[in-house]
Amino acid sequence: MSPFNYIFLWLTIILVWMSAGSGGFAPPGRFRESSALVGNRLYFFGSQNTAQQRDNIYLDVTLSTLNTTNPSWFMSNSIPADFLLASSCVGGPNKNTIYLLNHLTTSNGDSNDTIVYAFDTVATSWSTPNISGQIPPSWQQFQAVNDTNGKIYMFGGDKYPIVDKFIKLNDIYILDTLILAWIQGSNVNALTPRVDFTATLLNNGLILYIGGIADVGTIYVSEIPTYNTNNNSWSTMFATGDTLNSRYSHTAVLSPDGHVIIYGGVINGSTDQSQVLASLDTTVNPYKWSIKPIIGNNLPPSLAWEVL
């Protein structure tokens, strides 16, 4: 499958979010949810909407049977705690466990430490694993991404310790799901603290952090901080190509041939659609941006805080 067929498949999934599913199950619209793909099931967890904060639903994305007119939505076991402004990643020895990194307890109190809830997608059961090491402080609006070796990399976000003041963070913590241990990564030369950015892991072990909001304002997407998972170090890539507006609350996905596709987000305070889809070619040095116009009669809506 070509990289752009690949991304349009996922955009199609977004656009059928409100469609009636098999058996009449149609999930209501939501935002600031989290997602994780295990096999042919794309799971969605939580929402900013109060009534959906414990939702655990999934979409069958088997290519041979995917019906965008009547998508197959299913409800699974509810999350043990409200889940919003948090992340979900796949890990474990068999890569069939989804780990939810959350700041809320089962009684919905704000925890002092990050809480991990594990969902076994085979047994469809939840647990709270006992994890050793230095547990990260409780925070929200961070981004987490997993590699193929059972490690989850959690970065950024903010704390809300006193009224009307957020404290943004730039610490990176690593959860090894094979041995269930937390490790704190280096923040030497790390990017400035921020929220509402994207984290994308390349096949070479580099994590790209694109866009977002810092205390100084929105972040230029041409200036891309990278974390090297191979040697625990930071660097910055200055991308060339088309000039993109700064943005936050967008989404990003890696195509099979090394392009990072970003979609949507908030630009200049609004969900501006003029640069809704862009591609970052990471196979060249420096990386190169190109804006991809979307043409046709079925244009996607302007979106922010969505998932790909």
PDB file of C-alpha atoms in Angstrom:
ATOM      1  CA  MET A   1       0.000   0.000   0.000  1.00  0.00           C
ATOM      2  CA  SER A   2       1.361   3.448  -0.895  1.00  0.00           C
ATOM      3  CA  PRO A   3       2.022   5.840   1.997  1.00  0.00           C
ATOM      4  CA  PHE A   4      -0.799   8.156   1.012  1.00  0.00           C
ATOM      5  CA  ASN A   5      -3.297   5.319   0.600  1.00  0.00           C
ATOM      6  CA  TYR A   6      -2.201   4.333   4.088  1.00  0.00           C
ATOM      7  CA  ILE A   7      -2.863   7.753   5.573  1.00  0.00           C
ATOM      8  CA  PHE A   8      -6.172   8.162   3.779  1.00  0.00           C
ATOM      9  CA  LEU A   9      -7.306   4.873   5.293  1.00  0.00           C
ATOM     10  CA  TRP A  10      -6.811   6.376   8.743  1.00  0.00           C
ATOM     11  CA  LEU A  11      -8.461   9.626   7.715  1.00  0.00           C
ATOM     12  CA  THR A  12     -11.407   7.563   6.539  1.00  0.00           C
ATOM     13  CA  ILE A  13     -11.573   5.998   9.978  1.00  0.00           C
ATOM     14  CA  ILE A  14     -11.829   9.462  11.504  1.00  0.00           C
ATOM     15  CA  LEU A  15     -14.578  10.470   9.083  1.00  0.00           C
ATOM     16  CA  VAL A  16     -16.750   7.440   9.874  1.00  0.00           C
ATOM     17  CA  TRP A  17     -16.573   8.155  13.606  1.00  0.00           C
ATOM     18  CA  MET A  18     -20.240   9.130  13.734  1.00  0.00           C
ATOM     19  CA  SER A  19     -21.483   6.482  11.287  1.00  0.00           C
ATOM     20  CA  ALA A  20     -23.869   3.796  12.459  1.00  0.00           C
ATOM     21  CA  GLY A  21     -21.941   0.599  13.074  1.00  0.00           C
ATOM     22  CA  SER A  22     -22.785  -3.063  12.828  1.00  0.00           C
ATOM     23  CA  GLY A  23     -25.697  -3.901  15.066  1.00  0.00           C
ATOM     24  CA  GLY A  24     -26.624  -0.199  15.276  1.00  0.00           C
ATOM     25  CA  PHE A  25     -23.781   0.789  17.649  1.00  0.00           C
ATOM     26  CA  ALA A  26     -22.668   4.323  16.793  1.00  0.00           C
ATOM     27  CA  PRO A  27     -20.195   5.916  19.235  1.00  0.00           C
ATOM     28  CA  PRO A  28     -20.983   9.580  19.876  1.00  0.00           C
ATOM     29  CA  GLY A  29     -18.395  12.159  18.867  1.00  0.00           C
ATOM     30  CA  ARG A  30     -15.518  12.798  21.251  1.00  0.00           C
ATOM     31  CA  PHE A  31     -12.174  14.542  21.542  1.00  0.00           C
ATOM     32  CA  ARG A  32      -8.966  14.253  23.543  1.00  0.00           C
ATOM     33  CA  GLU A  33      -9.356  10.508  23.539  1.00  0.00           C
ATOM     34  CA  SER A  34      -6.407   8.123  23.193  1.00  0.00           C
ATOM     35  CA  SER A  35      -5.931   5.238  20.772  1.00  0.00           C
ATOM     36  CA  ALA A  36      -3.842   2.099  20.266  1.00  0.00           C
ATOM     37  CA  LEU A  37      -3.732  -0.495  17.497  1.00  0.00           C
ATOM     38  CA  VAL A  38      -3.470  -4.210  18.355  1.00  0.00           C
ATOM     39  CA  GLY A  39      -3.776  -6.545  15.390  1.00  0.00           C
ATOM     40  CA  ASN A  40      -6.792  -5.410  13.374  1.00  0.00           C
ATOM     41  CA  ARG A  41      -8.472  -3.672  16.287  1.00  0.00           C
ATOM     42  CA  LEU A  42      -8.112   0.063  16.763  1.00  0.00           C
ATOM     43  CA  TYR A  43      -8.972   0.855  20.389  1.00  0.00           C
ATOM     44  CA  PHE A  44     -10.174   4.240  21.654  1.00  0.00           C
ATOM     45  CA  PHE A  45     -10.062   5.174  25.336  1.00  0.00           C
ATOM     46  CA  GLY A  46     -11.746   7.970  27.260  1.00  0.00           C
ATOM     47  CA  SER A  47     -12.714  11.472  26.191  1.00  0.00           C
ATOM     48  CA  GLN A  48     -12.915  15.047  27.384  1.00  0.00           C
ATOM     49  CA  ASN A  49     -16.681  14.508  27.515  1.00  0.00           C
ATOM     50  CA  THR A  50     -17.638  13.420  31.030  1.00  0.00           C
ATOM     51  CA  ALA A  51     -20.042  10.667  29.971  1.00  0.00           C
ATOM     52  CA  GLN A  52     -17.340   8.975  27.849  1.00  0.00           C
ATOM     53  CA  GLN A  53     -14.312   9.165  30.142  1.00  0.00           C
ATOM     54  CA  ARG A  54     -14.376   5.438  30.950  1.00  0.00           C
ATOM     55  CA  ASP A  55     -15.248   4.289  27.435  1.00  0.00           C
ATOM     56  CA  ASN A  56     -13.245   1.474  25.866  1.00  0.00           C
ATOM     57  CA  ILE A  57     -14.406   0.937  22.289  1.00  0.00           C
ATOM     58  CA  TYR A  58     -12.721  -0.489  19.230  1.00  0.00           C
ATOM     59  CA  LEU A  59     -13.098  -0.494  15.473  1.00  0.00           C
ATOM     60  CA  ASP A  60     -12.366  -3.540  13.321  1.00  0.00           C
ATOM     61  CA  VAL A  61      -9.976  -2.194  10.650  1.00  0.00           C
ATOM     62  CA  THR A  62      -9.387  -5.429   8.719  1.00  0.00           C
ATOM     63  CA  LEU A  63      -8.728  -4.068   5.214  1.00  0.00           C
ATOM     64  CA  SER A  64     -10.557  -6.860   3.400  1.00  0.00           C
ATOM     65  CA  THR A  65     -13.776  -6.273   5.363  1.00  0.00           C
ATOM     66  CA  LEU A  66     -13.587  -2.596   6.394  1.00  0.00           C
ATOM     67  CA  ASN A  67     -16.895  -0.962   5.480  1.00  0.00           C
ATOM     68  CA  THR A  68     -16.746   2.817   5.827  1.00  0.00           C
ATOM     69  CA  THR A  69     -20.501   3.104   5.330  1.00  0.00           C
ATOM     70  CA  ASN A  70     -21.334   0.636   8.086  1.00  0.00           C
ATOM     71  CA  PRO A  71     -18.167   0.305  10.230  1.00  0.00           C
ATOM     72  CA  SER A  72     -17.892  -2.450  12.812  1.00  0.00           C
ATOM     73  CA  TRP A  73     -17.756  -0.729  16.210  1.00  0.00           C
ATOM     74  CA  PHE A  74     -17.650  -2.708  19.441  1.00  0.00           C
ATOM     75  CA  MET A  75     -17.738  -1.869  23.147  1.00  0.00           C
ATOM     76  CA  SER A  76     -15.224  -3.528  25.475  1.00  0.00           C
ATOM     77  CA  ASN A  77     -14.701  -3.521  29.260  1.00  0.00           C
ATOM     78  CA  SER A  78     -14.784  -0.029  30.746  1.00  0.00           C
ATOM     79  CA  ILE A  79     -11.635   1.691  32.001  1.00  0.00           C
ATOM     80  CA  PRO A  80     -11.191   1.476  35.817  1.00  0.00           C
ATOM     81  CA  ALA A  81     -10.815   5.280  36.080  1.00  0.00           C
ATOM     82  CA  ASP A  82     -11.809   8.351  34.103  1.00  0.00           C
ATOM     83  CA  PHE A  83      -9.350   8.785  31.245  1.00  0.00           C
ATOM     84  CA  LEU A  84      -8.612  12.108  29.541  1.00  0.00           C
ATOM     85  CA  LEU A  85      -5.524  14.140  28.645  1.00  0.00           C
ATOM     86  CA  ALA A  86      -3.511  10.922  28.924  1.00  0.00           C
ATOM     87  CA  SER A  87      -1.883   8.316  26.647  1.00  0.00           C
ATOM     88  CA  SER A  88      -2.147   4.657  25.686  1.00  0.00           C
ATOM     89  CA  CYS A  89       0.593   2.431  24.255  1.00  0.00           C
ATOM     90  CA  VAL A  90       1.079  -1.223  23.343  1.00  0.00           C
ATOM     91  CA  GLY A  91       3.598  -3.377  25.213  1.00  0.00           C
ATOM     92  CA  GLY A  92       4.200  -6.602  27.080  1.00  0.00           C
ATOM     93  CA  PRO A  93       5.997  -9.763  25.914  1.00  0.00           C
ATOM     94  CA  ASN A  94       3.256 -10.672  23.428  1.00  0.00           C
ATOM     95  CA  LYS A  95       2.470  -7.095  22.332  1.00  0.00           C
ATOM     96  CA  ASN A  96      -1.204  -7.601  23.108  1.00  0.00           C
ATOM     97  CA  THR A  97      -1.432  -5.488  26.264  1.00  0.00           C
ATOM     98  CA  ILE A  98      -2.376  -1.817  26.163  1.00  0.00           C
ATOM     99  CA  TYR A  99      -0.939   0.371  28.922  1.00  0.00           C
ATOM    100  CA  LEU A 100      -2.889   3.477  29.886  1.00  0.00           C
ATOM    101  CA  LEU A 101      -0.762   6.149  31.563  1.00  0.00           C
ATOM    102  CA  ASN A 102      -3.097   8.248  33.671  1.00  0.00           C
ATOM    103  CA  HIS A 103      -3.162  10.888  36.418  1.00  0.00           C
ATOM    104  CA  LEU A 104      -6.473   9.827  37.979  1.00  0.00           C
ATOM    105  CA  THR A 105      -7.194   7.130  40.558  1.00  0.00           C
ATOM    106  CA  THR A 106     -10.159   4.753  40.375  1.00  0.00           C
ATOM    107  CA  SER A 107     -12.046   7.191  42.605  1.00  0.00           C
ATOM    108  CA  ASN A 108     -11.103   9.968  40.130  1.00  0.00           C
ATOM    109  CA  GLY A 109      -8.797  11.710  42.568  1.00  0.00           C
ATOM    110  CA  ASP A 110      -5.668  13.395  41.192  1.00  0.00           C
ATOM    111  CA  SER A 111      -2.764  11.095  42.053  1.00  0.00           C
ATOM    112  CA  ASN A 112       0.694  12.298  43.072  1.00  0.00           C
ATOM    113  CA  ASP A 113       2.264   9.643  40.834  1.00  0.00           C
ATOM    114  CA  THR A 114       1.512   8.422  37.328  1.00  0.00           C
ATOM    115  CA  ILE A 115      -0.855   5.448  37.458  1.00  0.00           C
ATOM    116  CA  VAL A 116      -0.614   2.665  34.888  1.00  0.00           C
ATOM    117  CA  TYR A 117      -3.666   0.608  33.958  1.00  0.00           C
ATOM    118  CA  ALA A 118      -3.069  -2.476  31.785  1.00  0.00           C
ATOM    119  CA  PHE A 119      -5.688  -3.874  29.404  1.00  0.00           C
ATOM    120  CA  ASP A 120      -5.217  -7.475  28.235  1.00  0.00           C
ATOM    121  CA  THR A 121      -6.799  -7.449  24.765  1.00  0.00           C
ATOM    122  CA  VAL A 122      -7.062 -11.264  24.710  1.00  0.00           C
ATOM    123  CA  ALA A 123      -8.731 -11.736  28.098  1.00  0.00           C
ATOM    124  CA  THR A 124     -10.389  -8.268  27.825  1.00  0.00           C
ATOM    125  CA  SER A 125      -9.510  -7.631  31.466  1.00  0.00           C
ATOM    126  CA  TRP A 126      -7.932  -4.734  33.370  1.00  0.00           C
ATOM    127  CA  SER A 127      -5.183  -4.769  35.980  1.00  0.00           C
ATOM    128  CA  THR A 128      -2.937  -2.314  37.797  1.00  0.00           C
ATOM    129  CA  PRO A 129       0.600  -3.701  37.444  1.00  0.00           C
ATOM    130  CA  ASN A 130       3.173  -3.332  40.206  1.00  0.00           C
ATOM    131  CA  ILE A 131       5.998  -1.325  38.626  1.00  0.00           C
ATOM    132  CA  SER A 132       9.420  -0.743  40.191  1.00  0.00           C
ATOM    133  CA  GLY A 133      11.806   2.166  39.727  1.00  0.00           C
ATOM    134  CA  GLN A 134      11.335   5.926  39.907  1.00  0.00           C
ATOM    135  CA  ILE A 135       7.633   6.503  39.281  1.00  0.00           C
ATOM    136  CA  PRO A 136       6.954   9.699  37.286  1.00  0.00           C
ATOM    137  CA  PRO A 137       4.982  12.438  39.023  1.00  0.00           C
ATOM    138  CA  SER A 138       1.351  12.769  38.023  1.00  0.00           C
ATOM    139  CA  TRP A 139       0.932  14.968  34.949  1.00  0.00           C
ATOM    140  CA  GLN A 140      -1.369  15.330  31.966  1.00  0.00           C
ATOM    141  CA  GLN A 141      -1.320  16.284  28.270  1.00  0.00           C
ATOM    142  CA  PHE A 142       1.957  14.382  27.817  1.00  0.00           C
ATOM    143  CA  GLN A 143       2.678  12.175  24.806  1.00  0.00           C
ATOM    144  CA  ALA A 144       3.790   8.555  24.978  1.00  0.00           C
ATOM    145  CA  VAL A 145       5.010   6.274  22.207  1.00  0.00           C
ATOM    146  CA  ASN A 146       6.115   2.636  22.274  1.00  0.00           C
ATOM    147  CA  ASP A 147       8.890   0.823  20.416  1.00  0.00           C
ATOM    148  CA  THR A 148       8.938  -2.825  19.324  1.00  0.00           C
ATOM    149  CA  ASN A 149      11.028  -3.886  22.341  1.00  0.00           C
ATOM    150  CA  GLY A 150       8.400  -3.315  25.008  1.00  0.00           C
ATOM    151  CA  LYS A 151       9.472   0.197  26.030  1.00  0.00           C
ATOM    152  CA  ILE A 152       7.150   3.186  26.323  1.00  0.00           C
ATOM    153  CA  TYR A 153       8.605   6.706  26.158  1.00  0.00           C
ATOM    154  CA  MET A 154       6.586   9.351  28.012  1.00  0.00           C
ATOM    155  CA  PHE A 155       7.445  13.022  27.521  1.00  0.00           C
ATOM    156  CA  GLY A 156       6.159  16.536  28.205  1.00  0.00           C
ATOM    157  CA  GLY A 157       2.810  17.596  29.568  1.00  0.00           C
ATOM    158  CA  ASP A 158       1.877  19.826  32.446  1.00  0.00           C
ATOM    159  CA  LYS A 159       0.923  19.977  36.102  1.00  0.00           C
ATOM    160  CA  TYR A 160      -1.866  22.091  37.564  1.00  0.00           C
ATOM    161  CA  PRO A 161      -0.634  22.634  41.134  1.00  0.00           C
ATOM    162  CA  ILE A 162      -2.289  25.960  41.916  1.00  0.00           C
ATOM    163  CA  VAL A 163      -5.269  27.877  40.594  1.00  0.00           C
ATOM    164  CA  ASP A 164      -4.904  29.341  37.082  1.00  0.00           C
ATOM    165  CA  LYS A 165      -1.304  28.275  36.607  1.00  0.00           C
ATOM    166  CA  PHE A 166      -0.033  25.329  34.587  1.00  0.00           C
ATOM    167  CA  ILE A 167       3.574  24.191  34.919  1.00  0.00           C
ATOM    168  CA  LYS A 168       4.847  22.588  31.717  1.00  0.00           C
ATOM    169  CA  LEU A 169       7.415  19.788  31.917  1.00  0.00           C
ATOM    170  CA  ASN A 170      10.232  18.467  29.748  1.00  0.00           C
ATOM    171  CA  ASP A 171      11.164  15.242  31.535  1.00  0.00           C
ATOM    172  CA  ILE A 172      11.223  11.913  29.727  1.00  0.00           C
ATOM    173  CA  TYR A 173      10.389   8.659  31.487  1.00  0.00           C
ATOM    174  CA  ILE A 174      10.696   5.165  30.054  1.00  0.00           C
ATOM    175  CA  LEU A 175       8.420   2.303  31.067  1.00  0.00           C
ATOM    176  CA  ASP A 176       9.923  -1.104  30.309  1.00  0.00           C
ATOM    177  CA  THR A 177       6.840  -3.311  30.034  1.00  0.00           C
ATOM    178  CA  LEU A 178       8.896  -6.516  29.838  1.00  0.00           C
ATOM    179  CA  ILE A 179      10.337  -6.122  33.335  1.00  0.00           C
ATOM    180  CA  LEU A 180       7.747  -3.605  34.615  1.00  0.00           C
ATOM    181  CA  ALA A 181      10.213  -0.911  35.628  1.00  0.00           C
ATOM    182  CA  TRP A 182      10.373   2.880  35.275  1.00  0.00           C
ATOM    183  CA  ILE A 183      13.593   4.543  34.112  1.00  0.00           C
ATOM    184  CA  GLN A 184      14.190   8.291  33.848  1.00  0.00           C
ATOM    185  CA  GLY A 185      15.783   9.342  30.565  1.00  0.00           C
ATOM    186  CA  SER A 186      18.151  12.233  29.981  1.00  0.00           C
ATOM    187  CA  ASN A 187      16.847  15.774  29.684  1.00  0.00           C
ATOM    188  CA  VAL A 188      20.253  17.227  28.743  1.00  0.00           C
ATOM    189  CA  ASN A 189      19.605  19.461  25.708  1.00  0.00           C
ATOM    190  CA  ALA A 190      15.943  18.425  25.822  1.00  0.00           C
ATOM    191  CA  LEU A 191      13.339  20.563  24.106  1.00  0.00           C
ATOM    192  CA  THR A 192      11.563  23.324  25.983  1.00  0.00           C
ATOM    193  CA  PRO A 193       8.580  22.223  28.111  1.00  0.00           C
ATOM    194  CA  ARG A 194       5.401  21.965  26.030  1.00  0.00           C
ATOM    195  CA  VAL A 195       1.974  20.393  25.560  1.00  0.00           C
ATOM    196  CA  ASP A 196      -0.318  19.480  22.631  1.00  0.00           C
ATOM    197  CA  PHE A 197       2.547  18.256  20.420  1.00  0.00           C
ATOM    198  CA  THR A 198       2.929  14.911  18.639  1.00  0.00           C
ATOM    199  CA  ALA A 199       5.481  12.154  19.233  1.00  0.00           C
ATOM    200  CA  THR A 200       6.402   9.838  16.354  1.00  0.00           C
ATOM    201  CA  LEU A 201       8.934   7.009  16.589  1.00  0.00           C
ATOM    202  CA  LEU A 202      10.930   6.337  13.407  1.00  0.00           C
ATOM    203  CA  ASN A 203      12.247   2.903  12.486  1.00  0.00           C
ATOM    204  CA  ASN A 204      15.807   4.051  13.305  1.00  0.00           C
ATOM    205  CA  GLY A 205      14.894   4.697  16.956  1.00  0.00           C
ATOM    206  CA  LEU A 206      14.475   8.481  16.792  1.00  0.00           C
ATOM    207  CA  ILE A 207      11.371  10.047  18.335  1.00  0.00           C
ATOM    208  CA  LEU A 208      10.271  13.265  16.608  1.00  0.00           C
ATOM    209  CA  TYR A 209       8.367  15.864  18.648  1.00  0.00           C
ATOM    210  CA  ILE A 210       6.428  18.142  16.309  1.00  0.00           C
ATOM    211  CA  GLY A 211       4.610  21.374  17.141  1.00  0.00           C
ATOM    212  CA  GLY A 212       2.786  22.101  20.374  1.00  0.00           C
ATOM    213  CA  ILE A 213       2.565  25.005  22.810  1.00  0.00           C
ATOM    214  CA  ALA A 214       5.317  26.269  25.121  1.00  0.00           C
ATOM    215  CA  ASP A 215       5.272  29.210  27.515  1.00  0.00           C
ATOM    216  CA  VAL A 216       6.505  31.404  24.638  1.00  0.00           C
ATOM    217  CA  GLY A 217       3.636  30.369  22.354  1.00  0.00           C
ATOM    218  CA  THR A 218       3.133  27.870  19.538  1.00  0.00           C
ATOM    219  CA  ILE A 219       6.148  25.932  18.264  1.00  0.00           C
ATOM    220  CA  TYR A 220       7.546  26.082  14.718  1.00  0.00           C
ATOM    221  CA  VAL A 221       7.084  22.699  13.045  1.00  0.00           C
ATOM    222  CA  SER A 222      10.272  23.251  11.037  1.00  0.00           C
ATOM    223  CA  GLU A 223      12.292  22.989  14.270  1.00  0.00           C
ATOM    224  CA  ILE A 224      11.982  19.339  15.288  1.00  0.00           C
ATOM    225  CA  PRO A 225      13.501  18.112  18.567  1.00  0.00           C
ATOM    226  CA  THR A 226      14.473  14.436  18.436  1.00  0.00           C
ATOM    227  CA  TYR A 227      15.155  11.919  21.171  1.00  0.00           C
ATOM    228  CA  ASN A 228      17.478   9.039  20.287  1.00  0.00           C
ATOM    229  CA  THR A 229      16.244   5.895  22.041  1.00  0.00           C
ATOM    230  CA  ASN A 230      19.468   4.096  21.122  1.00  0.00           C
ATOM    231  CA  ASN A 231      21.791   6.305  23.183  1.00  0.00           C
ATOM    232  CA  ASN A 232      19.460   8.382  25.402  1.00  0.00           C
ATOM    233  CA  SER A 233      20.366  11.727  23.814  1.00  0.00           C
ATOM    234  CA  TRP A 234      18.650  14.794  22.349  1.00  0.00           C
ATOM    235  CA  SER A 235      19.251  16.774  19.169  1.00  0.00           C
ATOM    236  CA  THR A 236      17.316  19.108  16.860  1.00  0.00           C
ATOM    237  CA  MET A 237      16.531  18.747  13.159  1.00  0.00           C
ATOM    238  CA  PHE A 238      15.769  21.890  11.139  1.00  0.00           C
ATOM    239  CA  ALA A 239      13.510  20.779   8.315  1.00  0.00           C
ATOM    240  CA  THR A 240      13.421  22.366   4.851  1.00  0.00           C
ATOM    241  CA  GLY A 241      10.713  22.407   2.166  1.00  0.00           C
ATOM    242  CA  ASP A 242       7.289  24.034   2.296  1.00  0.00           C
ATOM    243  CA  THR A 243       6.645  26.564   5.043  1.00  0.00           C
ATOM    244  CA  LEU A 244       4.016  25.343   7.481  1.00  0.00           C
ATOM    245  CA  ASN A 245       2.158  27.364  10.056  1.00  0.00           C
ATOM    246  CA  SER A 246       2.891  26.638  13.694  1.00  0.00           C
ATOM    247  CA  ARG A 247       0.224  24.364  15.124  1.00  0.00           C
ATOM    248  CA  TYR A 248      -0.847  22.360  18.127  1.00  0.00           C
ATOM    249  CA  SER A 249      -3.424  19.690  18.957  1.00  0.00           C
ATOM    250  CA  HIS A 250      -2.789  18.027  15.588  1.00  0.00           C
ATOM    251  CA  THR A 251      -2.066  14.338  15.007  1.00  0.00           C
ATOM    252  CA  ALA A 252       0.765  12.485  13.291  1.00  0.00           C
ATOM    253  CA  VAL A 253       1.326   9.012  11.882  1.00  0.00           C
ATOM    254  CA  LEU A 254       4.340   7.320  10.267  1.00  0.00           C
ATOM    255  CA  SER A 255       3.854   5.834   6.793  1.00  0.00           C
ATOM    256  CA  PRO A 256       5.695   2.632   5.789  1.00  0.00           C
ATOM    257  CA  ASP A 257       8.238   4.518   3.672  1.00  0.00           C
ATOM    258  CA  GLY A 258       9.376   6.959   6.368  1.00  0.00           C
ATOM    259  CA  HIS A 259       7.040   9.927   5.895  1.00  0.00           C
ATOM    260  CA  VAL A 260       5.443  11.520   8.949  1.00  0.00           C
ATOM    261  CA  ILE A 261       1.953  12.692   7.996  1.00  0.00           C
ATOM    262  CA  ILE A 262       0.427  15.397  10.173  1.00  0.00           C
ATOM    263  CA  TYR A 263      -3.231  16.317  10.044  1.00  0.00           C
ATOM    264  CA  GLY A 264      -5.440  19.045  11.471  1.00  0.00           C
ATOM    265  CA  GLY A 265      -4.742  20.932  14.638  1.00  0.00           C
ATOM    266  CA  VAL A 266      -5.131  24.516  15.776  1.00  0.00           C
ATOM    267  CA  ILE A 267      -3.414  27.192  13.688  1.00  0.00           C
ATOM    268  CA  ASN A 268      -3.481  30.860  14.685  1.00  0.00           C
ATOM    269  CA  GLY A 269      -6.201  30.128  17.209  1.00  0.00           C
ATOM    270  CA  SER A 270      -8.536  28.309  14.798  1.00  0.00           C
ATOM    271  CA  THR A 271      -8.823  24.977  12.996  1.00  0.00           C
ATOM    272  CA  ASP A 272      -7.572  26.455   9.715  1.00  0.00           C
ATOM    273  CA  GLN A 273      -7.977  23.947   6.872  1.00  0.00           C
ATOM    274  CA  SER A 274      -5.591  25.560   4.363  1.00  0.00           C
ATOM    275  CA  GLN A 275      -2.658  23.428   5.516  1.00  0.00           C
ATOM    276  CA  VAL A 276      -4.608  20.531   6.967  1.00  0.00           C
ATOM    277  CA  LEU A 277      -2.382  17.730   5.622  1.00  0.00           C
ATOM    278  CA  ALA A 278       1.411  17.789   5.380  1.00  0.00           C
ATOM    279  CA  SER A 279       4.157  15.211   4.924  1.00  0.00           C
ATOM    280  CA  LEU A 280       7.639  15.187   6.453  1.00  0.00           C
ATOM    281  CA  ASP A 281      10.145  13.132   4.469  1.00  0.00           C
ATOM    282  CA  THR A 282      12.564  11.646   7.018  1.00  0.00           C
ATOM    283  CA  THR A 283      14.539   9.677   4.408  1.00  0.00           C
ATOM    284  CA  VAL A 284      16.482  12.819   3.426  1.00  0.00           C
ATOM    285  CA  ASN A 285      18.850  14.970   5.466  1.00  0.00           C
ATOM    286  CA  PRO A 286      17.669  17.477   6.476  1.00  0.00           C
ATOM    287  CA  TYR A 287      14.064  16.344   6.664  1.00  0.00           C
ATOM    288  CA  LYS A 288      11.732  17.998   4.163  1.00  0.00           C
ATOM    289  CA  TRP A 289       8.137  19.224   4.562  1.00  0.00           C
ATOM    290  CA  SER A 290       5.561  19.227   1.765  1.00  0.00           C
ATOM    291  CA  ILE A 291       1.940  20.392   1.956  1.00  0.00           C
ATOM    292  CA  LYS A 292      -0.518  17.913   0.456  1.00  0.00           C
ATOM    293  CA  PRO A 293      -3.690  19.546  -0.873  1.00  0.00           C
ATOM    294  CA  ILE A 294      -6.883  17.579  -0.389  1.00  0.00           C
ATOM    295  CA  ILE A 295      -9.201  17.874  -3.373  1.00  0.00           C
ATOM    296  CA  GLY A 296     -12.595  16.410  -4.174  1.00  0.00           C
ATOM    297  CA  ASN A 297     -16.167  16.613  -2.982  1.00  0.00           C
ATOM    298  CA  ASN A 298     -15.756  14.729   0.293  1.00  0.00           C
ATOM    299  CA  LEU A 299     -13.248  16.905   2.098  1.00  0.00           C
ATOM    300  CA  PRO A 300     -12.673  16.046   5.754  1.00  0.00           C
ATOM    301  CA  PRO A 301     -13.785  18.574   8.355  1.00  0.00           C
ATOM    302  CA  SER A 302     -11.357  20.783  10.222  1.00  0.00           C
ATOM    303  CA  LEU A 303     -10.296  18.789  13.275  1.00  0.00           C
ATOM    304  CA  ALA A 304      -8.241  19.224  16.435  1.00  0.00           C
ATOM    305  CA  TRP A 305      -7.500  16.926  19.391  1.00  0.00           C
ATOM    306  CA  GLU A 306      -8.349  13.969  17.145  1.00  0.00           C
ATOM    307  CA  VAL A 307      -6.411  10.700  16.775  1.00  0.00           C
ATOM    308  CA  LEU A 308      -4.863   8.875  13.822  1.00  0.00           C
TER     309      LEU A 308
END
